[in-house]
Tab-separated table of C-alpha atoms in Angstrom:
chain	number	residue	atom	x	y	z
N	193	MET	CA	114.627	86.959	61.095
N	194	ILE	CA	118.195	87.972	61.938
N	195	LYS	CA	121.548	87.127	60.421
N	196	ASN	CA	124.364	85.700	62.569
N	197	LYS	CA	128.107	85.747	62.022
N	198	ARG	CA	127.973	82.608	59.890
N	199	SER	CA	125.490	84.332	57.549
N	200	GLU	CA	122.781	81.906	58.586
N	201	TYR	CA	119.277	83.191	59.148
N	202	LEU	CA	117.704	82.418	62.505
N	203	ILE	CA	114.039	82.816	63.322
N	204	LYS	CA	113.412	84.793	66.504
N	205	GLY	CA	111.613	82.787	69.180
N	206	THR	CA	113.262	79.435	68.513
N	207	LYS	CA	115.493	77.388	70.823
N	208	GLU	CA	118.485	78.551	68.803
N	209	ASN	CA	117.425	82.201	68.910
N	210	PRO	CA	115.062	82.751	71.864
N	211	ARG	CA	113.322	86.012	72.672
N	212	HIS	CA	114.632	87.865	75.715
N	213	ILE	CA	111.873	89.400	77.851
N	214	CYS	CA	111.625	91.286	81.134
N	215	GLY	CA	108.349	92.035	82.882
N	216	ILE	CA	108.102	95.464	84.519
N	217	SER	CA	105.588	95.613	87.379
N	218	GLY	CA	106.140	99.265	88.222
N	219	GLY	CA	107.838	98.232	91.467
N	220	LYS	CA	111.398	98.744	92.621
N	221	ASP	CA	112.837	95.274	91.902
N	222	SER	CA	111.701	94.871	88.300
N	223	SER	CA	112.502	98.498	87.482
N	224	ALA	CA	116.026	98.240	88.888
N	225	LEU	CA	116.487	94.954	87.007
N	226	ALA	CA	116.006	96.616	83.623
N	227	ILE	CA	118.596	99.225	84.610
N	228	HIS	CA	120.979	96.550	85.927
N	229	ILE	CA	120.747	94.546	82.710
N	230	LYS	CA	121.442	97.677	80.661
N	231	ASN	CA	124.523	98.419	82.797
N	232	THR	CA	125.943	94.894	83.077
N	233	ARG	CA	124.626	92.975	80.072
N	234	PRO	CA	124.432	95.474	77.180
N	235	ASP	CA	124.305	92.711	74.561
N	236	ILE	CA	121.221	91.247	76.251
N	237	PHE	CA	119.633	94.652	76.803
N	238	GLU	CA	119.894	95.437	73.092
N	239	LYS	CA	117.478	92.596	72.279
N	240	LEU	CA	115.483	92.724	75.526
N	241	GLU	CA	111.701	93.165	75.226
N	242	LEU	CA	110.317	95.099	78.188
N	243	PHE	CA	106.623	94.574	78.901
N	244	PHE	CA	104.023	95.681	81.409
N	245	THR	CA	100.797	93.717	81.879
N	246	ASP	CA	98.342	96.547	82.375
N	247	THR	CA	95.149	95.812	84.312
N	248	GLY	CA	93.688	99.198	83.424
N	249	SER	CA	93.356	99.813	87.175
N	250	GLU	CA	96.873	100.861	88.099
N	251	LEU	CA	97.721	103.839	90.264
N	252	PRO	CA	98.564	107.064	88.358
N	253	GLU	CA	102.089	106.959	89.807
N	254	VAL	CA	102.718	103.625	88.052
N	255	TYR	CA	102.021	105.038	84.597
N	256	GLU	CA	104.130	108.111	85.377
N	257	TYR	CA	107.047	105.898	86.412
N	258	LEU	CA	106.767	103.730	83.285
N	259	ASP	CA	106.990	106.849	81.109
N	260	LYS	CA	110.025	107.965	83.101
N	261	MET	CA	111.643	104.539	82.669
N	262	GLU	CA	111.155	104.572	78.913
N	263	GLU	CA	112.884	107.928	78.696
N	264	TYR	CA	115.792	106.822	80.894
N	265	LEU	CA	116.304	103.432	79.216
N	266	GLY	CA	115.724	104.655	75.677
N	267	LYS	CA	113.515	101.641	75.123
N	268	LYS	CA	109.763	101.159	74.898
N	269	VAL	CA	107.907	99.302	77.643
N	270	LEU	CA	105.198	97.404	75.805
N	271	ARG	CA	101.785	97.823	77.491
N	272	ILE	CA	99.733	94.615	77.247
N	273	LYS	CA	96.146	94.187	78.419
N	274	ALA	CA	93.971	91.119	78.793
N	275	ASP	CA	91.116	90.953	76.281
N	276	ILE	CA	89.046	87.837	76.922
N	277	ASN	CA	86.779	88.548	73.948
N	278	SER	CA	89.512	88.766	71.328
N	279	LYS	CA	91.053	85.939	69.349
N	280	HIS	CA	94.500	86.404	70.873
N	281	LYS	CA	93.239	87.103	74.446
N	282	PHE	CA	95.355	90.246	74.692
N	283	ILE	CA	95.769	93.642	73.102
N	284	VAL	CA	98.721	96.029	72.967
N	285	VAL	CA	97.939	99.631	73.890
N	286	ASP	CA	99.965	102.796	73.452
N	287	GLY	CA	100.485	104.301	76.886
N	288	GLU	CA	97.511	104.718	79.203
N	289	ASP	CA	94.054	104.198	77.670
N	290	ASP	CA	90.463	103.742	78.854
N	291	PHE	CA	90.048	100.021	78.204
N	292	ASN	CA	89.437	98.231	81.516
N	293	PRO	CA	89.608	94.426	81.231
N	294	PHE	CA	88.782	93.993	84.926
N	295	ASP	CA	85.116	94.899	84.434
N	296	GLU	CA	84.641	92.373	81.643
N	297	ILE	CA	86.332	89.601	83.591
N	298	LEU	CA	84.405	90.472	86.776
N	299	SER	CA	81.121	89.937	84.941
N	300	LYS	CA	82.355	86.501	83.941
N	301	TYR	CA	82.734	85.738	87.668
N	302	ASN	CA	79.253	87.134	88.445
N	303	GLY	CA	80.707	89.957	90.529
N	304	TYR	CA	82.831	87.671	92.735
N	305	LEU	CA	85.739	89.921	93.690
N	306	PRO	CA	89.262	88.472	93.676
N	307	SER	CA	90.852	87.737	97.040
N	308	PRO	CA	94.024	86.182	98.473
N	309	ARG	CA	92.305	82.787	98.208
N	310	VAL	CA	90.921	83.298	94.693
N	311	ARG	CA	93.405	85.438	92.815
N	312	TRP	CA	91.813	85.318	89.383
N	313	CYS	CA	92.979	88.877	88.729
N	314	THR	CA	96.673	87.936	88.800
N	315	ARG	CA	96.115	84.724	86.868
N	316	ILE	CA	94.015	86.174	84.036
N	317	MET	CA	95.185	89.789	83.747
N	318	LYS	CA	98.860	89.195	84.422
N	319	ILE	CA	100.075	85.617	83.909
N	320	GLU	CA	97.718	84.354	81.185
N	321	THR	CA	98.031	87.656	79.323
N	322	MET	CA	101.814	87.346	79.305
N	323	GLU	CA	101.549	83.723	78.134
N	324	ALA	CA	99.209	84.718	75.295
N	325	TRP	CA	101.629	87.463	74.221
N	326	VAL	CA	104.593	85.053	74.207
N	327	GLY	CA	102.610	82.302	72.486
N	328	SER	CA	104.712	79.289	71.573
N	329	ASP	CA	107.931	81.294	71.173
N	330	TYR	CA	110.957	80.219	73.150
N	331	CYS	CA	111.876	82.946	75.619
N	332	ILE	CA	114.391	83.723	78.308
N	333	SER	CA	112.612	85.714	81.009
N	334	TYR	CA	114.709	87.943	83.286
N	335	VAL	CA	113.192	87.977	86.767
N	336	GLY	CA	113.811	90.433	89.633
N	337	ILE	CA	114.110	87.970	92.519
N	338	ARG	CA	117.052	88.870	94.724
N	339	ALA	CA	119.793	86.899	96.420
N	340	ASP	CA	118.241	87.704	99.815
N	341	GLU	CA	114.926	86.095	98.825
N	342	PRO	CA	115.746	82.369	98.953
N	343	MET	CA	112.126	81.305	99.480
N	344	ARG	CA	110.769	83.060	96.382
N	345	ASP	CA	110.426	81.215	93.123
N	346	GLY	CA	109.982	82.451	89.583
N	347	TYR	CA	107.425	81.722	86.893
N	348	LYS	CA	107.427	78.151	85.624
N	349	SER	CA	106.331	77.563	82.060
N	350	LYS	CA	103.681	74.842	81.862
N	351	GLY	CA	102.912	72.719	78.805
N	352	LYS	CA	99.516	71.141	78.266
N	353	ASN	CA	101.074	67.752	78.873
N	354	LYS	CA	103.946	66.813	81.161
N	355	ASN	CA	106.148	65.975	78.168
N	356	ASP	CA	105.470	69.274	76.396
N	357	ASN	CA	108.308	71.715	75.853
N	358	LYS	CA	108.430	74.481	78.426
N	359	ASN	CA	109.078	77.477	76.242
N	360	ILE	CA	109.740	80.160	78.888
N	361	VAL	CA	112.917	79.791	80.927
N	362	SER	CA	113.440	82.096	83.910
N	363	VAL	CA	116.851	83.489	84.828
N	364	PHE	CA	117.739	85.560	87.890
N	365	PRO	CA	120.456	88.197	87.342
N	366	TYR	CA	120.230	89.463	90.935
N	367	ARG	CA	121.019	86.019	92.268
N	368	GLU	CA	123.748	85.511	89.692
N	369	ASP	CA	125.318	88.790	90.829
N	370	ASN	CA	124.522	88.276	94.551
N	371	LEU	CA	122.460	91.461	94.849
N	372	SER	CA	120.179	92.150	97.824
N	373	LEU	CA	117.642	94.845	98.766
N	374	SER	CA	120.243	97.518	99.540
N	375	ASP	CA	121.727	97.004	96.066
N	376	ILE	CA	118.322	97.608	94.470
N	377	TYR	CA	118.018	100.959	96.246
N	378	ARG	CA	121.565	101.813	95.154
N	379	ILE	CA	120.816	101.027	91.497
N	380	LEU	CA	117.737	103.245	91.507
N	381	GLU	CA	119.512	106.083	93.318
N	382	ASN	CA	122.562	105.979	91.043
N	383	SER	CA	120.357	106.048	87.966
N	384	GLU	CA	118.457	109.045	89.367
N	385	MET	CA	115.234	107.138	88.662
N	386	GLY	CA	114.606	106.827	92.384
N	387	LEU	CA	111.618	104.980	93.770
N	388	PRO	CA	108.134	105.235	92.256
N	389	ASN	CA	106.180	107.914	94.109
N	390	TYR	CA	103.522	105.527	95.393
N	391	TYR	CA	106.148	104.145	97.796
N	392	LYS	CA	105.619	107.360	99.754
N	393	TRP	CA	102.415	105.826	101.111
N	394	ARG	CA	102.078	102.279	99.798
N	395	THR	CA	104.226	99.250	100.500
N	396	ARG	CA	104.107	97.723	97.027
N	397	SER	CA	102.791	98.113	93.488
N	398	GLY	CA	99.377	96.936	92.404
N	399	CYS	CA	95.901	98.003	91.347
N	400	TYR	CA	94.206	100.831	93.211
N	401	PHE	CA	91.734	98.291	94.634
N	402	CYS	CA	94.308	95.593	95.437
N	403	PHE	CA	93.040	93.408	98.267
N	404	TYR	CA	96.605	93.060	99.542
N	405	GLN	CA	96.589	96.693	100.648
N	406	ARG	CA	96.981	97.234	104.340
N	407	MET	CA	94.091	98.878	106.156
N	408	VAL	CA	96.063	102.098	106.537
N	409	GLU	CA	96.716	102.138	102.797
N	410	TRP	CA	92.998	101.875	102.060
N	411	ALA	CA	92.439	104.775	104.477
N	412	ILE	CA	95.095	106.883	102.753
N	413	LEU	CA	93.695	106.009	99.322
N	414	SER	CA	90.357	107.486	100.428
N	415	LYS	CA	92.178	110.760	101.154
N	416	LEU	CA	94.618	110.934	98.231
N	417	TYR	CA	92.427	109.545	95.490
N	418	PRO	CA	88.792	109.801	96.580
N	419	ASP	CA	87.578	109.084	93.046
N	420	TRP	CA	89.556	105.844	92.862
N	421	PHE	CA	88.386	104.879	96.341
N	422	GLU	CA	84.781	105.502	95.322
N	423	ALA	CA	85.293	103.426	92.173
N	424	ALA	CA	86.550	100.533	94.325
N	425	ARG	CA	83.647	100.961	96.736
N	426	LYS	CA	81.124	100.660	93.907
N	427	TYR	CA	82.270	97.098	93.287
N	428	GLU	CA	81.041	96.244	96.796
N	429	VAL	CA	77.403	95.809	95.852
N	430	GLN	CA	74.937	92.965	96.221
N	431	HIS	CA	75.180	90.670	93.221
N	432	SER	CA	72.896	88.232	91.450
N	433	ASP	CA	73.520	85.527	94.031
N	434	ARG	CA	72.328	87.985	96.738
N	435	ARG	CA	75.740	88.010	98.392
N	436	ASP	CA	77.789	91.070	99.268
N	437	TYR	CA	81.454	90.941	98.258
N	438	THR	CA	84.015	93.230	99.895
N	439	TRP	CA	87.674	93.928	99.183
N	440	VAL	CA	88.596	93.590	102.853
N	441	LYS	CA	87.320	90.558	104.722
N	442	ASN	CA	84.458	91.462	107.071
N	443	ASN	CA	84.949	95.178	106.419
N	444	SER	CA	83.325	97.447	103.845
N	445	LEU	CA	85.107	100.362	102.218
N	446	GLU	CA	82.321	102.630	103.411
N	447	LYS	CA	83.228	101.793	106.993
N	448	ILE	CA	86.949	102.211	106.284
N	449	LYS	CA	86.317	105.666	104.840
N	450	LEU	CA	84.293	106.767	107.860
N	451	ASN	CA	87.149	105.730	110.170
N	452	ALA	CA	90.036	106.782	107.931
N	453	ASP	CA	91.546	109.398	110.273
N	454	LYS	CA	91.383	107.062	113.269
N	455	THR	CA	92.964	104.232	111.260
N	456	ILE	CA	95.848	106.389	110.035
N	457	ILE	CA	96.548	107.976	113.426
N	458	ARG	CA	96.450	104.620	115.192
N	459	TYR	CA	98.977	103.291	112.686
N	460	LEU	CA	101.257	106.307	113.108
N	461	LYS	CA	101.317	105.900	116.894
N	462	LYS	CA	102.137	102.216	116.604
N	463	GLN	CA	104.906	102.590	113.994
N	464	TYR	CA	106.462	105.714	115.502
N	465	LYS	CA	107.651	103.665	118.471
N	466	LYS	CA	109.670	101.429	116.131
N	467	VAL	CA	111.790	104.067	114.399
N	468	ASN	CA	114.526	106.521	115.253
N	469	GLU	CA	112.949	109.994	115.518
N	470	CYS	CA	116.087	111.537	114.050
N	471	ASP	CA	115.384	109.768	110.739
N	472	LEU	CA	112.041	111.516	110.333
N	473	VAL	CA	111.163	114.961	109.025
N	474	HIS	CA	108.158	115.384	111.332
N	475	ASN	CA	107.493	114.365	114.904
N	476	LEU	CA	104.409	112.367	115.866
N	477	ASP	CA	102.317	115.386	116.898
N	478	GLN	CA	103.000	117.092	113.576
N	479	MET	CA	102.024	113.955	111.661
N	480	ILE	CA	98.749	113.623	113.544
N	481	GLU	CA	97.987	117.310	113.036
N	482	MET	CA	98.483	117.012	109.261
N	483	VAL	CA	96.122	114.027	109.130
N	484	GLN	CA	93.498	115.909	111.123
N	485	ARG	CA	93.856	118.966	108.863
N	486	ASN	CA	93.491	116.716	105.805
N	487	GLU	CA	97.044	117.605	104.709
N	488	ILE	CA	97.869	113.994	103.881
N	489	ARG	CA	99.729	114.892	100.680
N	490	LYS	CA	102.070	117.235	102.548
N	491	PHE	CA	102.758	114.467	105.053
N	492	ILE	CA	103.515	111.673	102.595
N	493	ASP	CA	105.688	113.931	100.413
N	494	SER	CA	108.167	113.948	103.294
N	495	TRP	CA	108.629	110.156	102.815
N	496	ASP	CA	108.112	109.778	106.586
N	497	LEU	CA	105.319	107.274	106.057
N	498	LYS	CA	107.590	104.999	104.040
N	499	LYS	CA	110.073	105.021	106.904
N	500	LEU	CA	107.272	104.001	109.259
N	501	HIS	CA	106.254	101.229	106.847
N	502	ASP	CA	109.862	100.035	106.599
N	503	ALA	CA	110.004	99.518	110.376
N	504	ASP	CA	108.166	96.225	109.769
N	505	GLY	CA	110.481	95.114	106.995
N	506	GLU	CA	109.642	94.567	103.355
N	507	ASN	CA	106.050	93.710	102.445
N	508	LYS	CA	106.211	90.284	100.806
N	509	GLU	CA	102.508	89.945	100.094
N	510	GLY	CA	100.995	90.715	96.729
N	511	CYS	CA	100.675	89.451	93.207
N	512	THR	CA	103.588	87.597	91.676
N	513	VAL	CA	103.836	89.421	88.357
N	514	CYS	CA	107.349	90.624	89.219
N	515	ALA	CA	108.344	86.960	89.470
N	516	ILE	CA	107.295	86.158	85.901
Protein backbone atom coordinates (compact mmCIF):
# COMPACT_ATOMS: atom_id res chain seq x y z
CA MET A 1 0.00 0.00 0.00
CA ILE A 2 1.18 3.56 -0.62
CA LYS A 3 0.19 6.90 0.84
CA ASN A 4 -0.89 9.79 -1.42
CA LYS A 5 -0.86 13.52 -0.79
CA ARG A 6 -4.26 13.40 0.89
CA SER A 7 -2.91 10.84 3.39
CA GLU A 8 -5.22 8.20 1.97
CA TYR A 9 -3.92 4.68 1.51
CA LEU A 10 -4.26 3.19 -1.95
CA ILE A 11 -3.81 -0.47 -2.78
CA LYS A 12 -1.42 -1.07 -5.68
CA GLY A 13 -3.07 -2.78 -8.64
CA THR A 14 -6.46 -1.08 -8.40
CA LYS A 15 -8.13 1.23 -10.92
CA GLU A 16 -7.21 4.16 -8.70
CA ASN A 17 -3.60 3.04 -8.33
CA PRO A 18 -2.69 0.72 -11.23
CA ARG A 19 0.63 -1.06 -11.62
CA HIS A 20 2.90 0.27 -14.36
CA ILE A 21 4.67 -2.47 -16.32
CA CYS A 22 6.98 -2.69 -19.32
CA GLY A 23 7.91 -5.95 -21.02
CA ILE A 24 11.53 -6.23 -22.18
CA SER A 25 12.02 -8.69 -25.05
CA GLY A 26 15.77 -8.19 -25.37
CA GLY A 27 15.21 -6.41 -28.69
CA LYS A 28 15.94 -2.84 -29.68
CA ASP A 29 12.42 -1.35 -29.41
CA SER A 30 11.51 -2.55 -25.93
CA SER A 31 15.01 -1.83 -24.60
CA ALA A 32 15.00 1.73 -25.96
CA LEU A 33 11.50 2.21 -24.53
CA ALA A 34 12.67 1.63 -20.96
CA ILE A 35 15.43 4.19 -21.53
CA HIS A 36 13.00 6.65 -23.15
CA ILE A 37 10.57 6.39 -20.24
CA LYS A 38 13.40 6.99 -17.77
CA ASN A 39 14.48 10.10 -19.71
CA THR A 40 11.05 11.59 -20.44
CA ARG A 41 8.72 10.25 -17.76
CA PRO A 42 10.79 9.95 -14.55
CA ASP A 43 7.70 9.83 -12.34
CA ILE A 44 6.43 6.80 -14.28
CA PHE A 45 9.85 5.16 -14.40
CA GLU A 46 10.12 5.34 -10.61
CA LYS A 47 7.16 2.96 -10.24
CA LEU A 48 7.70 1.03 -13.49
CA GLU A 49 8.03 -2.77 -13.21
CA LEU A 50 10.33 -4.13 -15.91
CA PHE A 51 9.85 -7.80 -16.77
CA PHE A 52 11.25 -10.37 -19.16
CA THR A 53 9.32 -13.55 -19.96
CA ASP A 54 12.15 -16.05 -20.12
CA THR A 55 11.64 -19.19 -22.21
CA GLY A 56 14.84 -20.73 -20.90
CA SER A 57 15.96 -21.00 -24.54
CA GLU A 58 17.18 -17.49 -25.23
CA LEU A 59 20.44 -16.65 -26.95
CA PRO A 60 23.39 -15.91 -24.61
CA GLU A 61 23.54 -12.35 -25.98
CA VAL A 62 20.01 -11.70 -24.68
CA TYR A 63 20.92 -12.49 -21.08
CA GLU A 64 24.11 -10.42 -21.39
CA TYR A 65 22.10 -7.44 -22.65
CA LEU A 66 19.52 -7.74 -19.86
CA ASP A 67 22.32 -7.62 -17.27
CA LYS A 68 23.74 -4.57 -19.03
CA MET A 69 20.32 -2.90 -19.03
CA GLU A 70 19.83 -3.46 -15.32
CA GLU A 71 23.15 -1.80 -14.61
CA TYR A 72 22.40 1.17 -16.87
CA LEU A 73 18.82 1.72 -15.66
CA GLY A 74 19.54 1.05 -12.00
CA LYS A 75 16.44 -1.12 -11.91
CA LYS A 76 15.88 -4.86 -11.84
CA VAL A 77 14.38 -6.63 -14.85
CA LEU A 78 12.21 -9.34 -13.35
CA ARG A 79 12.80 -12.72 -15.03
CA ILE A 80 9.56 -14.72 -15.28
CA LYS A 81 9.23 -18.27 -16.57
CA ALA A 82 6.21 -20.38 -17.41
CA ASP A 83 5.66 -23.28 -15.01
CA ILE A 84 2.63 -25.28 -16.11
CA ASN A 85 2.89 -27.62 -13.12
CA SER A 86 2.79 -24.94 -10.44
CA LYS A 87 -0.26 -23.39 -8.83
CA HIS A 88 0.47 -19.92 -10.20
CA LYS A 89 1.63 -21.12 -13.67
CA PHE A 90 4.81 -19.06 -13.44
CA ILE A 91 7.96 -18.74 -11.39
CA VAL A 92 10.35 -15.84 -10.87
CA VAL A 93 14.04 -16.67 -11.31
CA ASP A 94 17.14 -14.72 -10.40
CA GLY A 95 19.11 -14.16 -13.58
CA GLU A 96 19.79 -17.09 -15.88
CA ASP A 97 19.01 -20.57 -14.51
CA ASP A 98 18.67 -24.13 -15.82
CA PHE A 99 14.89 -24.48 -15.70
CA ASN A 100 13.56 -25.00 -19.23
CA PRO A 101 9.75 -24.76 -19.47
CA PHE A 102 9.82 -25.51 -23.20
CA ASP A 103 10.59 -29.20 -22.67
CA GLU A 104 7.70 -29.68 -20.26
CA ILE A 105 5.24 -27.90 -22.54
CA LEU A 106 6.51 -29.78 -25.61
CA SER A 107 5.68 -33.09 -23.94
CA LYS A 108 2.16 -31.81 -23.39
CA TYR A 109 1.92 -31.34 -27.18
CA ASN A 110 3.35 -34.83 -27.83
CA GLY A 111 6.46 -33.39 -29.48
CA TYR A 112 4.53 -31.18 -31.93
CA LEU A 113 6.93 -28.30 -32.51
CA PRO A 114 5.55 -24.75 -32.61
CA SER A 115 5.31 -23.08 -36.01
CA PRO A 116 4.02 -19.86 -37.57
CA ARG A 117 0.59 -21.52 -37.81
CA VAL A 118 0.59 -22.98 -34.29
CA ARG A 119 2.50 -20.57 -32.09
CA TRP A 120 1.88 -22.23 -28.74
CA CYS A 121 5.34 -21.14 -27.58
CA THR A 122 4.47 -17.43 -27.70
CA ARG A 123 1.02 -17.96 -26.23
CA ILE A 124 2.03 -20.14 -23.28
CA MET A 125 5.59 -19.05 -22.47
CA LYS A 126 5.16 -15.35 -23.14
CA ILE A 127 1.56 -14.08 -23.09
CA GLU A 128 -0.10 -16.46 -20.62
CA THR A 129 2.92 -16.25 -18.32
CA MET A 130 2.67 -12.46 -18.26
CA GLU A 131 -1.08 -12.68 -17.60
CA ALA A 132 -0.52 -15.09 -14.71
CA TRP A 133 2.09 -12.75 -13.21
CA VAL A 134 -0.25 -9.74 -13.47
CA GLY A 135 -3.25 -11.70 -12.18
CA SER A 136 -6.32 -9.56 -11.64
CA ASP A 137 -4.34 -6.39 -10.90
CA TYR A 138 -5.08 -3.31 -12.94
CA CYS A 139 -2.03 -2.39 -14.99
CA ILE A 140 -0.85 0.16 -17.49
CA SER A 141 1.46 -1.61 -19.94
CA TYR A 142 4.01 0.49 -21.84
CA VAL A 143 4.50 -0.96 -25.32
CA GLY A 144 7.33 -0.33 -27.81
CA ILE A 145 5.30 0.07 -31.00
CA ARG A 146 6.54 3.04 -32.99
CA ALA A 147 4.86 5.85 -34.88
CA ASP A 148 6.10 4.35 -38.17
CA GLU A 149 4.31 1.05 -37.48
CA PRO A 150 0.65 1.94 -38.10
CA MET A 151 -0.39 -1.65 -38.84
CA ARG A 152 0.91 -3.10 -35.56
CA ASP A 153 -1.37 -3.47 -32.60
CA GLY A 154 -0.64 -4.01 -28.93
CA TYR A 155 -1.77 -6.60 -26.42
CA LYS A 156 -5.48 -6.56 -25.65
CA SER A 157 -6.57 -7.71 -22.23
CA LYS A 158 -9.33 -10.31 -22.46
CA GLY A 159 -11.87 -11.10 -19.74
CA LYS A 160 -13.56 -14.48 -19.49
CA ASN A 161 -16.81 -12.84 -20.52
CA LYS A 162 -17.38 -9.91 -22.86
CA ASN A 163 -18.58 -7.75 -19.96
CA ASP A 164 -15.57 -8.52 -17.77
CA ASN A 165 -13.18 -5.74 -16.84
CA LYS A 166 -10.09 -5.62 -19.00
CA ASN A 167 -7.41 -5.08 -16.42
CA ILE A 168 -4.38 -4.41 -18.66
CA VAL A 169 -4.41 -1.19 -20.66
CA SER A 170 -1.71 -0.65 -23.29
CA VAL A 171 -0.15 2.75 -23.93
CA PHE A 172 2.33 3.66 -26.66
CA PRO A 173 4.91 6.31 -25.70
CA TYR A 174 6.65 6.13 -29.09
CA ARG A 175 3.44 7.01 -30.86
CA GLU A 176 2.63 9.70 -28.32
CA ASP A 177 6.06 11.23 -28.97
CA ASN A 178 6.04 10.52 -32.74
CA LEU A 179 9.21 8.40 -32.64
CA SER A 180 10.26 6.16 -35.55
CA LEU A 181 13.02 3.60 -36.17
CA SER A 182 15.81 6.16 -36.51
CA ASP A 183 14.85 7.59 -33.11
CA ILE A 184 15.18 4.14 -31.52
CA TYR A 185 18.73 3.81 -32.83
CA ARG A 186 19.49 7.32 -31.55
CA ILE A 187 18.19 6.51 -28.05
CA LEU A 188 20.34 3.39 -27.83
CA GLU A 189 23.43 5.15 -29.20
CA ASN A 190 23.07 8.15 -26.89
CA SER A 191 22.68 5.89 -23.88
CA GLU A 192 25.81 3.96 -24.90
CA MET A 193 23.77 0.76 -24.53
CA GLY A 194 23.96 0.21 -28.28
CA LEU A 195 22.27 -2.71 -29.97
CA PRO A 196 22.26 -6.23 -28.51
CA ASN A 197 25.14 -8.20 -30.02
CA TYR A 198 22.91 -10.79 -31.68
CA TYR A 199 21.91 -8.09 -34.19
CA LYS A 200 25.35 -8.64 -35.70
CA TRP A 201 23.97 -11.79 -37.32
CA ARG A 202 20.27 -12.08 -36.51
CA THR A 203 17.40 -9.86 -37.57
CA ARG A 204 15.41 -10.02 -34.35
CA SER A 205 15.29 -11.41 -30.82
CA GLY A 206 13.92 -14.83 -29.98
CA CYS A 207 14.78 -18.34 -28.86
CA TYR A 208 17.81 -20.05 -30.36
CA PHE A 209 15.45 -22.45 -32.17
CA CYS A 210 12.93 -19.81 -33.28
CA PHE A 211 11.13 -20.98 -36.40
CA TYR A 212 11.02 -17.39 -37.64
CA GLN A 213 14.77 -17.45 -38.24
CA ARG A 214 15.81 -16.99 -41.81
CA MET A 215 17.65 -19.88 -43.45
CA VAL A 216 20.92 -17.96 -43.34
CA GLU A 217 20.46 -17.38 -39.62
CA TRP A 218 20.04 -21.11 -39.01
CA ALA A 219 23.23 -21.67 -41.02
CA ILE A 220 25.12 -19.09 -38.96
CA LEU A 221 23.77 -20.54 -35.71
CA SER A 222 25.33 -23.88 -36.68
CA LYS A 223 28.70 -22.11 -36.91
CA LEU A 224 28.51 -19.73 -33.94
CA TYR A 225 26.72 -21.95 -31.46
CA PRO A 226 27.07 -25.57 -32.59
CA ASP A 227 25.86 -26.84 -29.21
CA TRP A 228 22.65 -24.80 -29.43
CA PHE A 229 22.15 -25.89 -33.03
CA GLU A 230 22.57 -29.52 -32.02
CA ALA A 231 20.09 -29.03 -29.17
CA ALA A 232 17.54 -27.68 -31.67
CA ARG A 233 18.25 -30.54 -34.06
CA LYS A 234 17.53 -33.11 -31.36
CA TYR A 235 13.93 -31.91 -31.20
CA GLU A 236 13.55 -33.06 -34.82
CA VAL A 237 12.93 -36.70 -34.03
CA GLN A 238 10.12 -39.11 -34.83
CA HIS A 239 7.44 -38.88 -32.17
CA SER A 240 4.75 -41.15 -30.80
CA ASP A 241 2.43 -40.43 -33.71
CA ARG A 242 5.22 -41.61 -36.08
CA ARG A 243 5.52 -38.17 -37.64
CA ASP A 244 8.71 -36.16 -38.05
CA TYR A 245 8.50 -32.52 -36.98
CA THR A 246 11.03 -29.97 -38.24
CA TRP A 247 11.69 -26.34 -37.36
CA VAL A 248 11.87 -25.34 -41.02
CA LYS A 249 9.10 -26.52 -43.31
CA ASN A 250 10.27 -29.35 -45.58
CA ASN A 251 13.87 -28.94 -44.41
CA SER A 252 15.74 -30.66 -41.59
CA LEU A 253 18.43 -28.96 -39.54
CA GLU A 254 20.80 -31.77 -40.47
CA LYS A 255 20.47 -30.78 -44.12
CA ILE A 256 20.85 -27.08 -43.28
CA LYS A 257 24.06 -27.80 -41.39
CA LEU A 258 25.54 -29.79 -44.27
CA ASN A 259 24.87 -26.87 -46.64
CA ALA A 260 25.65 -24.05 -44.22
CA ASP A 261 28.59 -22.54 -46.14
CA LYS A 262 26.68 -22.60 -49.43
CA THR A 263 23.63 -21.01 -47.80
CA ILE A 264 25.64 -18.19 -46.23
CA ILE A 265 27.69 -17.45 -49.35
CA ARG A 266 24.61 -17.45 -51.56
CA TYR A 267 22.99 -14.95 -49.21
CA LEU A 268 26.07 -12.72 -49.16
CA LYS A 269 26.19 -12.58 -52.97
CA LYS A 270 22.51 -11.70 -53.16
CA GLN A 271 22.57 -8.99 -50.47
CA TYR A 272 25.89 -7.46 -51.50
CA LYS A 273 24.29 -6.18 -54.70
CA LYS A 274 21.79 -4.16 -52.64
CA VAL A 275 24.20 -2.12 -50.52
CA ASN A 276 26.79 0.58 -50.97
CA GLU A 277 30.24 -1.06 -50.79
CA CYS A 278 31.62 2.02 -49.06
CA ASP A 279 29.40 1.29 -46.04
CA LEU A 280 31.02 -2.09 -45.47
CA VAL A 281 34.24 -3.06 -43.72
CA HIS A 282 34.93 -6.03 -46.01
CA ASN A 283 34.40 -6.60 -49.71
CA LEU A 284 32.50 -9.63 -51.00
CA ASP A 285 35.60 -11.76 -51.65
CA GLN A 286 36.84 -11.17 -48.12
CA MET A 287 33.46 -12.13 -46.67
CA ILE A 288 33.34 -15.36 -48.65
CA GLU A 289 36.91 -16.20 -47.66
CA MET A 290 36.10 -15.77 -43.95
CA VAL A 291 33.09 -18.08 -44.28
CA GLN A 292 35.18 -20.70 -46.05
CA ARG A 293 37.91 -20.44 -43.39
CA ASN A 294 35.26 -20.82 -40.68
CA GLU A 295 36.04 -17.31 -39.39
CA ILE A 296 32.37 -16.43 -39.05
CA ARG A 297 32.85 -14.65 -35.72
CA LYS A 298 35.46 -12.32 -37.20
CA PHE A 299 33.07 -11.53 -40.04
CA ILE A 300 29.98 -10.77 -37.97
CA ASP A 301 31.95 -8.68 -35.45
CA SER A 302 32.40 -6.15 -38.25
CA TRP A 303 28.59 -5.62 -38.28
CA ASP A 304 28.72 -6.06 -42.08
CA LEU A 305 26.13 -8.82 -41.96
CA LYS A 306 23.63 -6.54 -40.22
CA LYS A 307 24.09 -4.00 -43.00
CA LEU A 308 23.36 -6.74 -45.53
CA HIS A 309 20.26 -7.75 -43.55
CA ASP A 310 19.10 -4.13 -43.39
CA ALA A 311 19.11 -3.90 -47.19
CA ASP A 312 15.74 -5.69 -47.08
CA GLY A 313 14.29 -3.41 -44.44
CA GLU A 314 13.24 -4.31 -40.92
CA ASN A 315 12.21 -7.90 -40.22
CA LYS A 316 8.60 -7.71 -39.06
CA GLU A 317 8.10 -11.41 -38.48
CA GLY A 318 8.38 -13.01 -35.08
CA CYS A 319 6.64 -13.37 -31.77
CA THR A 320 4.64 -10.45 -30.44
CA VAL A 321 6.00 -10.30 -26.90
CA CYS A 322 7.36 -6.80 -27.51
CA ALA A 323 3.78 -5.73 -28.24
CA ILE A 324 2.49 -6.83 -24.84
